[in-house]
Short mmCIF file of C-alpha atoms in Angstrom, two decimals:
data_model
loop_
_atom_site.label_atom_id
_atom_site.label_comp_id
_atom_site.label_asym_id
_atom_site.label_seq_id
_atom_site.Cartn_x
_atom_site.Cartn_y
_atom_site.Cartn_z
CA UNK E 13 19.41 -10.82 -5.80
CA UNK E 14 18.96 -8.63 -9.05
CA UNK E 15 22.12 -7.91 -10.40
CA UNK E 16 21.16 -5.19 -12.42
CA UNK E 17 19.88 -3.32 -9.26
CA UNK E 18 23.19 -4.21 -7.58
CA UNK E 19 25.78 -2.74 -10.10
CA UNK E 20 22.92 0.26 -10.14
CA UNK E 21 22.34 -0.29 -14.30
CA UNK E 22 19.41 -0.65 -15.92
CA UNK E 23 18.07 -4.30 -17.59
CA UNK E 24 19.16 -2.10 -20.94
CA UNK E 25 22.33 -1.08 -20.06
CA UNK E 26 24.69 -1.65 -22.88
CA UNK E 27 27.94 -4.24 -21.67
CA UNK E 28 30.13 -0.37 -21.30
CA UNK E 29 27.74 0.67 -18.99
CA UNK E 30 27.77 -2.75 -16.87
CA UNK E 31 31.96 -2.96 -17.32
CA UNK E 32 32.16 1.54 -15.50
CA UNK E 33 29.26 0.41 -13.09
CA UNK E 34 31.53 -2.98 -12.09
CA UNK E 35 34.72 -0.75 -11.69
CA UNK E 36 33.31 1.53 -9.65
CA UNK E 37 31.74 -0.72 -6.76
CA UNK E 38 35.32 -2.91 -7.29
CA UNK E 39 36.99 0.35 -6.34
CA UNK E 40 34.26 0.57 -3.39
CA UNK E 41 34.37 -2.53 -1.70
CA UNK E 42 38.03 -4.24 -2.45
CA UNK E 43 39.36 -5.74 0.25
CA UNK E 44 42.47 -3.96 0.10
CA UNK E 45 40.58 -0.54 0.12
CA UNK E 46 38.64 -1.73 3.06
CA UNK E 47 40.81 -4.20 5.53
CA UNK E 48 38.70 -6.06 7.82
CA UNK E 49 35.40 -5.27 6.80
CA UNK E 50 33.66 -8.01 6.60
CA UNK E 51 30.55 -6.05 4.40
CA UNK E 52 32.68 -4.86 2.24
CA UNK E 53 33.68 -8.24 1.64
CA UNK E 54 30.59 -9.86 1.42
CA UNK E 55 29.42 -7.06 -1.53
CA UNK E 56 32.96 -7.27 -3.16
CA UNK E 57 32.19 -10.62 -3.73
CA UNK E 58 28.25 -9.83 -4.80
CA UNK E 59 29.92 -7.66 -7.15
CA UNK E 60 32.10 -9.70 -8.83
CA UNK E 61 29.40 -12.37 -9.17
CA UNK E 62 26.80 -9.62 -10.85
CA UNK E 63 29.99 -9.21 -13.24
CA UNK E 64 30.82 -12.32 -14.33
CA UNK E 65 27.07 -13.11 -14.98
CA UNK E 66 26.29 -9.58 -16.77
CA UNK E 67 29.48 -9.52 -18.59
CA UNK E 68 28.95 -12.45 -20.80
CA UNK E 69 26.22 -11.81 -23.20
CA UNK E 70 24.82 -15.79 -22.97
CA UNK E 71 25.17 -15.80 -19.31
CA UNK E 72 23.36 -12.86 -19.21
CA UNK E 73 20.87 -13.64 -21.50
CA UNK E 74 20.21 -17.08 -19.05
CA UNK E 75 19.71 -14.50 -16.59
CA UNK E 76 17.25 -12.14 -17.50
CA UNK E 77 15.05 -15.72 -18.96
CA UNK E 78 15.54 -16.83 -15.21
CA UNK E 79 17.33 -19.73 -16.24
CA UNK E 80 20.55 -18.55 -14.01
CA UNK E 81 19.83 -18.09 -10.55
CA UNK E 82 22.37 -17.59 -7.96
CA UNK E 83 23.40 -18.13 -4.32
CA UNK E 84 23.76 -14.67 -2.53
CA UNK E 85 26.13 -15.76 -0.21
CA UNK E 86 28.21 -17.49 -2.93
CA UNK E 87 32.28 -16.45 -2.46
CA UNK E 88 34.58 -15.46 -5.41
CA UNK E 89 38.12 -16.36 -5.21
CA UNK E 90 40.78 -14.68 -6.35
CA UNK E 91 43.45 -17.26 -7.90
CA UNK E 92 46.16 -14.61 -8.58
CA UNK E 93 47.45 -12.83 -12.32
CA UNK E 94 47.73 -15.07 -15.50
CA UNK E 95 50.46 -11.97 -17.58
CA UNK E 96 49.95 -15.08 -20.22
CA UNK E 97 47.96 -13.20 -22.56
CA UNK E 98 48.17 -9.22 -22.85
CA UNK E 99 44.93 -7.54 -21.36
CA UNK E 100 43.04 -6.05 -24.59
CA UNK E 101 39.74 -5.04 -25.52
CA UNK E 102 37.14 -4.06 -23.67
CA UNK E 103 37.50 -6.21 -20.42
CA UNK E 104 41.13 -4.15 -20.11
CA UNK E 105 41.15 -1.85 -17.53
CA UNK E 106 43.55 0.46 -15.43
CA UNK E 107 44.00 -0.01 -11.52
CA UNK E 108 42.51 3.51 -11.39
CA UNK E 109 39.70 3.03 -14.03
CA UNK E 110 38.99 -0.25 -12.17
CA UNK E 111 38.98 1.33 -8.52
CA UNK E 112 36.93 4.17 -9.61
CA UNK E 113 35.03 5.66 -6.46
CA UNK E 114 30.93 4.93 -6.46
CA UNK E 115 27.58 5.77 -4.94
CA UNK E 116 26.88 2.94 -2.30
CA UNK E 117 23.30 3.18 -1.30
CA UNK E 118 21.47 1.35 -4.69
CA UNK E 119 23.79 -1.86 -3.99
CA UNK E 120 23.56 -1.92 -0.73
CA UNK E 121 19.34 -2.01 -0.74
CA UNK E 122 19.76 -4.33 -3.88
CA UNK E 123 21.31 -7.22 -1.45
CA UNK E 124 19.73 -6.61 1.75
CA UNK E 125 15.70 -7.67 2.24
CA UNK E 126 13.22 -4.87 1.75
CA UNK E 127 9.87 -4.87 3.43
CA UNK E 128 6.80 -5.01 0.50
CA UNK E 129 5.05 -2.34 -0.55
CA UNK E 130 1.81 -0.98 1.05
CA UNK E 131 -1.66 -2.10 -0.59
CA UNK E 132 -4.22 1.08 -0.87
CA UNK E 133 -7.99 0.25 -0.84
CA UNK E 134 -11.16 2.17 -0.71
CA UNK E 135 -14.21 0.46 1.09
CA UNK E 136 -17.95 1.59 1.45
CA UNK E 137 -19.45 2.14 4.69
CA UNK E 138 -22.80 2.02 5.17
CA UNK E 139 -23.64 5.00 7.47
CA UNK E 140 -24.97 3.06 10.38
CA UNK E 141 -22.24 0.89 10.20
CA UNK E 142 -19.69 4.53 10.58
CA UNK E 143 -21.67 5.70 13.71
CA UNK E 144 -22.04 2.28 15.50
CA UNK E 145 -18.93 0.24 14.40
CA UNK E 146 -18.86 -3.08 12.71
CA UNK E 147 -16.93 -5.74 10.95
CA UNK E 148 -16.55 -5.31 6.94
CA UNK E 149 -15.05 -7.35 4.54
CA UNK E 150 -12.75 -5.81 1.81
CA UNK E 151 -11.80 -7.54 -1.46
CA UNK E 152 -7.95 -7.59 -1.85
CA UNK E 153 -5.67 -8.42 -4.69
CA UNK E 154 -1.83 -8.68 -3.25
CA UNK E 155 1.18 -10.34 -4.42
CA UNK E 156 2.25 -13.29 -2.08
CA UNK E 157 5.19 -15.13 -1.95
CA UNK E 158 5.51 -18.04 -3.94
CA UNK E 159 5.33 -21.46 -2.00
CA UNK E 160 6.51 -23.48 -4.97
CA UNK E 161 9.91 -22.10 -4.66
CA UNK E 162 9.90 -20.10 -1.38
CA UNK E 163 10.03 -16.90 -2.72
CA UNK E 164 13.72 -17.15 -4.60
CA UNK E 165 12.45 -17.85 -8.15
CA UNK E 166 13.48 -21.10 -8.69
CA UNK E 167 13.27 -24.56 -8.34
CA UNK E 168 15.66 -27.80 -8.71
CA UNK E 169 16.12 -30.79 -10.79
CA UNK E 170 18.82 -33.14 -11.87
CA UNK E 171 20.25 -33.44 -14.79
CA UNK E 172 23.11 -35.39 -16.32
CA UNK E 173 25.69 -32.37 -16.81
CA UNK E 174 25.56 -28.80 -15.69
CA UNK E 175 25.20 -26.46 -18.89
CA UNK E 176 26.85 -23.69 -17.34
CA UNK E 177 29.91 -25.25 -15.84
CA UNK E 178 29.89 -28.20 -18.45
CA UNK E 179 30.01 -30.78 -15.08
CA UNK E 180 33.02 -28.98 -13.55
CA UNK E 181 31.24 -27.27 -10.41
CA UNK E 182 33.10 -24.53 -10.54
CA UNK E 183 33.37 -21.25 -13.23
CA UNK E 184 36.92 -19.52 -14.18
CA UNK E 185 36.69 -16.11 -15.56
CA UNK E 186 39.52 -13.17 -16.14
CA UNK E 187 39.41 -9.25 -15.46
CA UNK E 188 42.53 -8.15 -17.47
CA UNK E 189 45.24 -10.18 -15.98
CA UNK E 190 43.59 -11.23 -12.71
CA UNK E 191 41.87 -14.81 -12.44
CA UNK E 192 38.76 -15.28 -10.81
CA UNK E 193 37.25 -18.85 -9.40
CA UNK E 194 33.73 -19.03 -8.31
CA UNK E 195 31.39 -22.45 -7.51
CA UNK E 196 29.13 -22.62 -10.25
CA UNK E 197 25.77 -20.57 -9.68
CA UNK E 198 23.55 -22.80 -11.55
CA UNK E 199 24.06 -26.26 -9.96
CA UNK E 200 25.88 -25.11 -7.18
CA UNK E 201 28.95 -26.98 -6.98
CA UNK E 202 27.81 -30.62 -7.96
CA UNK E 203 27.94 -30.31 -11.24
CA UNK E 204 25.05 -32.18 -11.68
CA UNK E 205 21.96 -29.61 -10.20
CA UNK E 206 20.37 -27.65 -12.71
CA UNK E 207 18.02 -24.70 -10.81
CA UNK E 208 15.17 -23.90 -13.05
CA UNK E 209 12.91 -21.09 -13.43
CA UNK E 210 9.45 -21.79 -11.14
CA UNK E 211 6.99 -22.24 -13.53
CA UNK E 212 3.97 -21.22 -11.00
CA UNK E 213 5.56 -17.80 -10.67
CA UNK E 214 7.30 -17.16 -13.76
CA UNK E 215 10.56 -17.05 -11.53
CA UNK E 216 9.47 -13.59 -9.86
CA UNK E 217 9.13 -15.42 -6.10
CA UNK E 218 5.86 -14.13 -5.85
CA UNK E 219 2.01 -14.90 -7.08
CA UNK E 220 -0.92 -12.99 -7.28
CA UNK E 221 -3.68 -13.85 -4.58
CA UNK E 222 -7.01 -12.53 -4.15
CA UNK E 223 -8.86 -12.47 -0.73
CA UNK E 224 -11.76 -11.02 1.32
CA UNK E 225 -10.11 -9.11 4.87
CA UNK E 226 -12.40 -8.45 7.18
CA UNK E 227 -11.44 -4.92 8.98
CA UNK E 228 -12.54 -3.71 12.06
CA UNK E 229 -14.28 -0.22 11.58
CA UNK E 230 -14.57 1.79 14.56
CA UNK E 231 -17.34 3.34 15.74
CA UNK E 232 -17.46 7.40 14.21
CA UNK E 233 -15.10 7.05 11.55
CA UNK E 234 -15.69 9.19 8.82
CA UNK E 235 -15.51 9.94 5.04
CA UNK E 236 -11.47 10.11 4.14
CA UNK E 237 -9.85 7.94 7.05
CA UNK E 238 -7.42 5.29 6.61
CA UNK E 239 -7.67 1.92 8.53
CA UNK E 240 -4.05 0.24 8.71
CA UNK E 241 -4.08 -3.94 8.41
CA UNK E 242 -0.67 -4.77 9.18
CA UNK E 243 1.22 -7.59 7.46
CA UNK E 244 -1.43 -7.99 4.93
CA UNK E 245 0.24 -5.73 2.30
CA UNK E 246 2.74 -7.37 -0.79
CA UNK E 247 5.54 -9.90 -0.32
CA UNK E 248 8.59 -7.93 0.73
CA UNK E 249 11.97 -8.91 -1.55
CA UNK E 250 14.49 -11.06 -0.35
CA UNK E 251 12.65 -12.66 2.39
CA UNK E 252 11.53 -9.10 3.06
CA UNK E 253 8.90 -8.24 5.78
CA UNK E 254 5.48 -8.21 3.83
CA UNK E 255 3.78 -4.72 3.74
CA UNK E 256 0.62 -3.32 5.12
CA UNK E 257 -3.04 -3.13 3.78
CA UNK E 258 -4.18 0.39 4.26
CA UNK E 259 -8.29 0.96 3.80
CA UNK E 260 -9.99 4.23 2.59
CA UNK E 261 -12.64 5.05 4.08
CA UNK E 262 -16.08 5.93 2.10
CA UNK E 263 -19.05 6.66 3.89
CA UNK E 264 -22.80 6.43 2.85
CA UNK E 265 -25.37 8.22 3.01
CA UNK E 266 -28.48 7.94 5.11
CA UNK E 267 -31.93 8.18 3.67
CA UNK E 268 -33.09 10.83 6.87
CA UNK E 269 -29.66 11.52 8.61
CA UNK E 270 -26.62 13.54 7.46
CA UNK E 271 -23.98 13.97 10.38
CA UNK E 272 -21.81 17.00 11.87
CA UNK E 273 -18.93 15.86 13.79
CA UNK E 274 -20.76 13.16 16.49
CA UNK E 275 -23.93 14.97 16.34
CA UNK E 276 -27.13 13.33 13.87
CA UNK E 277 -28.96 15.94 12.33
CA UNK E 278 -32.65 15.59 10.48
CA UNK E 279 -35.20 17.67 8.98
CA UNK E 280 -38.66 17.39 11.36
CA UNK E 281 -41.96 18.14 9.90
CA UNK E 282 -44.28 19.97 12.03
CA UNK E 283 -48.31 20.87 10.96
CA UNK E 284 -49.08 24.19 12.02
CA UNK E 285 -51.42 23.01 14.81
CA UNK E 286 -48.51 21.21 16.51
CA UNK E 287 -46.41 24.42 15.94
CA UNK E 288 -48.93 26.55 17.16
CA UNK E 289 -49.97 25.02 20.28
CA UNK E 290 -46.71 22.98 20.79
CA UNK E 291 -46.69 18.92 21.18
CA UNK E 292 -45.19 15.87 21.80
CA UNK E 293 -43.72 13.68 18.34
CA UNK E 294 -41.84 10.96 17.74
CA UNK E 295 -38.61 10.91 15.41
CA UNK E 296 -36.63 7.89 14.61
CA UNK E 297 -33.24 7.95 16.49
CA UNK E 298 -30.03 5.45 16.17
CA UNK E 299 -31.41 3.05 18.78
CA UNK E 300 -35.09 3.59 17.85
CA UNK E 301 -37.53 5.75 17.69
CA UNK E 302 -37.03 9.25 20.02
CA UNK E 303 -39.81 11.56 21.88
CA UNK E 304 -38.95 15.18 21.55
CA UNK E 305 -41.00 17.95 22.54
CA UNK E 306 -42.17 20.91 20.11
CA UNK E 307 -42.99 23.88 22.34
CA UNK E 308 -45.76 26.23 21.83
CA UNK E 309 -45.14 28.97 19.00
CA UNK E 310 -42.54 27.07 17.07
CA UNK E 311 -41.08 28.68 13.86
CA UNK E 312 -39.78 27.45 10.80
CA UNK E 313 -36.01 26.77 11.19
CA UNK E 314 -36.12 26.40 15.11
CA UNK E 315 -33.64 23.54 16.27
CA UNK E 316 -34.44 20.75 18.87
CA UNK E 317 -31.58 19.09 20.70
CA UNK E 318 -31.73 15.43 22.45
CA UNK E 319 -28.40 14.94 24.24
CA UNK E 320 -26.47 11.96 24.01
CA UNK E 321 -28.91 10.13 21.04
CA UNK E 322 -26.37 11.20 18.50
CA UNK E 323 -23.18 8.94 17.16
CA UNK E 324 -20.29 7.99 19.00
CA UNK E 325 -17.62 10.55 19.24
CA UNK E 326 -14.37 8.62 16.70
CA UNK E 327 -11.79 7.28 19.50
CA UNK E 328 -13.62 7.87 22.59
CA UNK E 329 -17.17 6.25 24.33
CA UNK E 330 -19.01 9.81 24.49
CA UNK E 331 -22.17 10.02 22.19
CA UNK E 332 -23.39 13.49 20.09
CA UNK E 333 -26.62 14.85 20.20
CA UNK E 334 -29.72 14.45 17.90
CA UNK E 335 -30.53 18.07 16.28
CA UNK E 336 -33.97 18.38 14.56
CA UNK E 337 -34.49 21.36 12.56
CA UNK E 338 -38.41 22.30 12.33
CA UNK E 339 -39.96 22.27 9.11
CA UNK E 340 -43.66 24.00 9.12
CA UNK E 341 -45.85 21.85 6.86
CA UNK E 342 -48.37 23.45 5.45
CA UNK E 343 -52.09 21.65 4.38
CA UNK E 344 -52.39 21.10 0.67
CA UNK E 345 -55.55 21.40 0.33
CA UNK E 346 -57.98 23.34 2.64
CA UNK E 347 -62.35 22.35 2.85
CA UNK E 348 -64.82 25.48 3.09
CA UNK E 349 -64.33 25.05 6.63
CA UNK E 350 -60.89 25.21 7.31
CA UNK E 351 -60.88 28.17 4.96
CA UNK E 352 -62.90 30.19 7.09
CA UNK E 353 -61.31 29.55 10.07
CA UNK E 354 -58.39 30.74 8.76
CA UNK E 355 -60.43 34.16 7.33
CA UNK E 356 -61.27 34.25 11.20
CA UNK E 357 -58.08 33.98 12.68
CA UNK E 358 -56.47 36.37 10.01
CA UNK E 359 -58.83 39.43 11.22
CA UNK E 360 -58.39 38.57 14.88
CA UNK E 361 -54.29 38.57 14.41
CA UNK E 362 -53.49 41.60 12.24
CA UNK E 363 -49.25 41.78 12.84
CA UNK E 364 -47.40 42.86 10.53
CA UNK E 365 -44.81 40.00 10.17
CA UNK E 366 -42.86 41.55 7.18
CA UNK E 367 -42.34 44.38 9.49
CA UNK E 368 -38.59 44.26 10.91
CA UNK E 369 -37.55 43.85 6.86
CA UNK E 370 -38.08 47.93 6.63
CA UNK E 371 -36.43 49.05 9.83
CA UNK E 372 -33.54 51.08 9.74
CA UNK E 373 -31.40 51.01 12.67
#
C-alpha cells in the first residue's frame, strides 16, 4: 500500500501538506460520518495508519528506505481522549479542520489492486511471413512480480527486539486529545519480527525479466496492426491482474512483390517479339512459379490478372489475385541484321503513333 498515494500527497509533500491531506479523508471516512459502512471503515483505518507512519519524520523516513512495511488490513483502535496535556502545535486540530470534506477516488485506487500496465512492441515481418501466416518470436523486457517476497516488498527475519515498537507489539500515538492504538506494522504484533526490505527487488515487489514470446501472426496482416498477448504485459500492483503485451506490426519488403489490399502485384518484362505476337511465360507466384498468358499486341503498361494466386484476404480464407503489369524490354544492342529488319518493318508500318497527342476534341 503506498501511503503517499493514499492520503493523495506527493513523496515531497512537506508534514502540513500530509497533516490537511489526513484531515480531509478523516472527515471522509469516520465512522461516525458513515454508520455501518464497512469501506469506510476499512479506509478510515488505512488512513490513520498512512498518518501515524507519515507524520513522524523517522517513521517516515523508515518508510520511504522500505524498512517499514505494513499490513493493509491492519485495524487502528481508538482508546478514547487523554485532556492530560493541552493539544498544541501542529498536530492540534479543530473537529471541523479535522473533518474537512475530500476527493475520494486517489485513495480509493491507492488500496485496491490495479491491473499492470500494457507492454508496446514493434516486430518485423518478413513479407511472406504477412501473406501466409507464421509463428514469430518477439524479444520482451517486462516487470514481473517478485518471487522472493511475493510481490509485497519485503521479507522476514527475527530479531531480538522490534526497533519500532521497542518489543511492545503494539504502537500508541495521539491526534490532539484523542489516543490511538495500533499492532505494530513492522513485526506485526510479536514484538520480535523485523520485515525487511527484499534485497532481490529493492523492495518494489517486482523484477525486471527479459524473454522471447512467440506470437501468432495471421495470415494478411499488414504494416501498422497491433497483435494483443494477453497476460504477458507488467505485474499489476497489489496482487493486481498483470497487463497485456501488445505487438506492432512492421512489414518487409519483397525483393519482386509489393501488395494492394490481398492482391500481389509485380512488374513483368516482356521482349517485343513476345509482345508482338503474344506468348506463354512463367512468373514466380506465392506457391511457385505461375503460367500467364501475354496476348498478341501487348502494350507497355497493360495489366494481367491470375485469380486467386494472390495473399490471403486478413480475417477471412479468400485469396487476392496476382496483377502483372507489362514492361516492353527493349534489345540493347541490335547486329546488322536485326537492324535491317527493323528498317523493313518501319516502311511496311508507317502509323503515326504520336497521333491522338494533337487531336482536339
Amino acid at each position: 500500500m503506498d501511503f503517499y498515494a493514499l492520503l493523495g500527497v506527493a513523496r515531497t509533500a512537506s508534514a502540513a501538506d500530509v497533516e490537511r491531506a489526513y484531515r480531509r479523508l478523516a472527515r471522509r471516512y469516520h465512522p461516525g460520518v458513515n454508520p455501518g459502512d464497512r469501506v469506510a471503515e476499512q479506509m478510515y483505518r488505512r488512513v490513520q495508519e498512512a498518518y501515524f507512519v507519515l507524520s513522524d519524520s523517522e517513521r517516515r523516513r523508515k518508510y520511504d528506505r522500505g524498512l517499514l512495511p505494513v499490513d493493509e488490513q491492519e485495524p487502528v483502535a481508538f482508546e478514547g481522549f487523554d485532556f492530560s496535556t493541552p493539544a498544541e502545535g501542529p498536530f492540534a486540530a479543530t473537529f471541523s479542520e479535522l473533518f474537512a470534506d475530500v476527493f475520494v477516488q486517489a485513495a480509493r485506487e491507492a488500496t485496491t489492486p490495479t491491473r499492470g500496465q500494457d507492454v508496446t512492441v514493434t516486430m518485423h515481418v518478413p513479407f511472406e511471413d504477412a501473406v501466409r501466416g507464421a509463428e514469430r518470436p518477439v524479444s520482451v523486457t517486462r516487470q514481473e512480480r517478485c518471487s522472493a517476497c511475493r510481490g509485497r516488498g519485503y521479507t522476514a527475519r527475527a530479531v531480538a527486539s522490534c526497533p519500532s515498537c521497542s518489543g511492545q507489539g503494539t504502537l500508541r500515538w495521539t491526534r490532539g486529545h484523542m489516543v490511538f492504538r495500533k499492532r505494530c506494522p513492522t513485526c506485526g504484533g510479536d514484538g520480535r519480527t523485523l520485515r525487511e526490505a527484499c534485497r532481490r527487488c529493492s523492495a518494489t515487489g517486482v523484477v525486471p525479466r527479459a524473454e522471447v514470446v512467440t506470437v501468432t501472426v495471421p495470415p494478411g496482416i499488414e504494416s501498422g496492426s497491433r497483435i494483443a498477448v494477453p497476460g504477458r504485459g507488467h505485474a499489476g500492483a497489489l496482487g493486481g491482474p498483470y497487463g497485456d503485451l501488445y505487438v506492432t506490426i512492421e512489414v518487409g519488403d519483397h525483393r519482386i512483390f509489393r501488395r494492394e489490399g490481398a492482391d500481389l502485384h509485380l512488374t513483368l518484362p516482356v521482349s517485343i517479339a513476345e509482345a508482338a505476337f503474344g506468348a506463354d511465360v512463367t512468373i514466380p507466384g506465392l506457391d511457385g512459379p505461375v503460367t500467364i498468358r501475354v496476348p498478341a499486341g501487348t502494350a507497355s503498361g497493360t495489366t494481367l490478372r491470375v485469380p486467386g494466386a494472390g495473399g490471403v484476404r486478413h480475417g477471412t480464407t479468400a485469396r487476392g489475385d496476382l496483377v502483372a503489369t507489362v514492361q516492353l524490354v527493349l534489345p540493347r544492342s541490335l547486329d546488322e541484321r536485326s537492324r535491317e529488319l527493323l528498317r523493313e518493318f518501319a516502311r511496311i508500318n508507317r502509323e503515326d503513333v504520336r497521333r491522338h497527342l494533337f487531336e482536339t476534341h
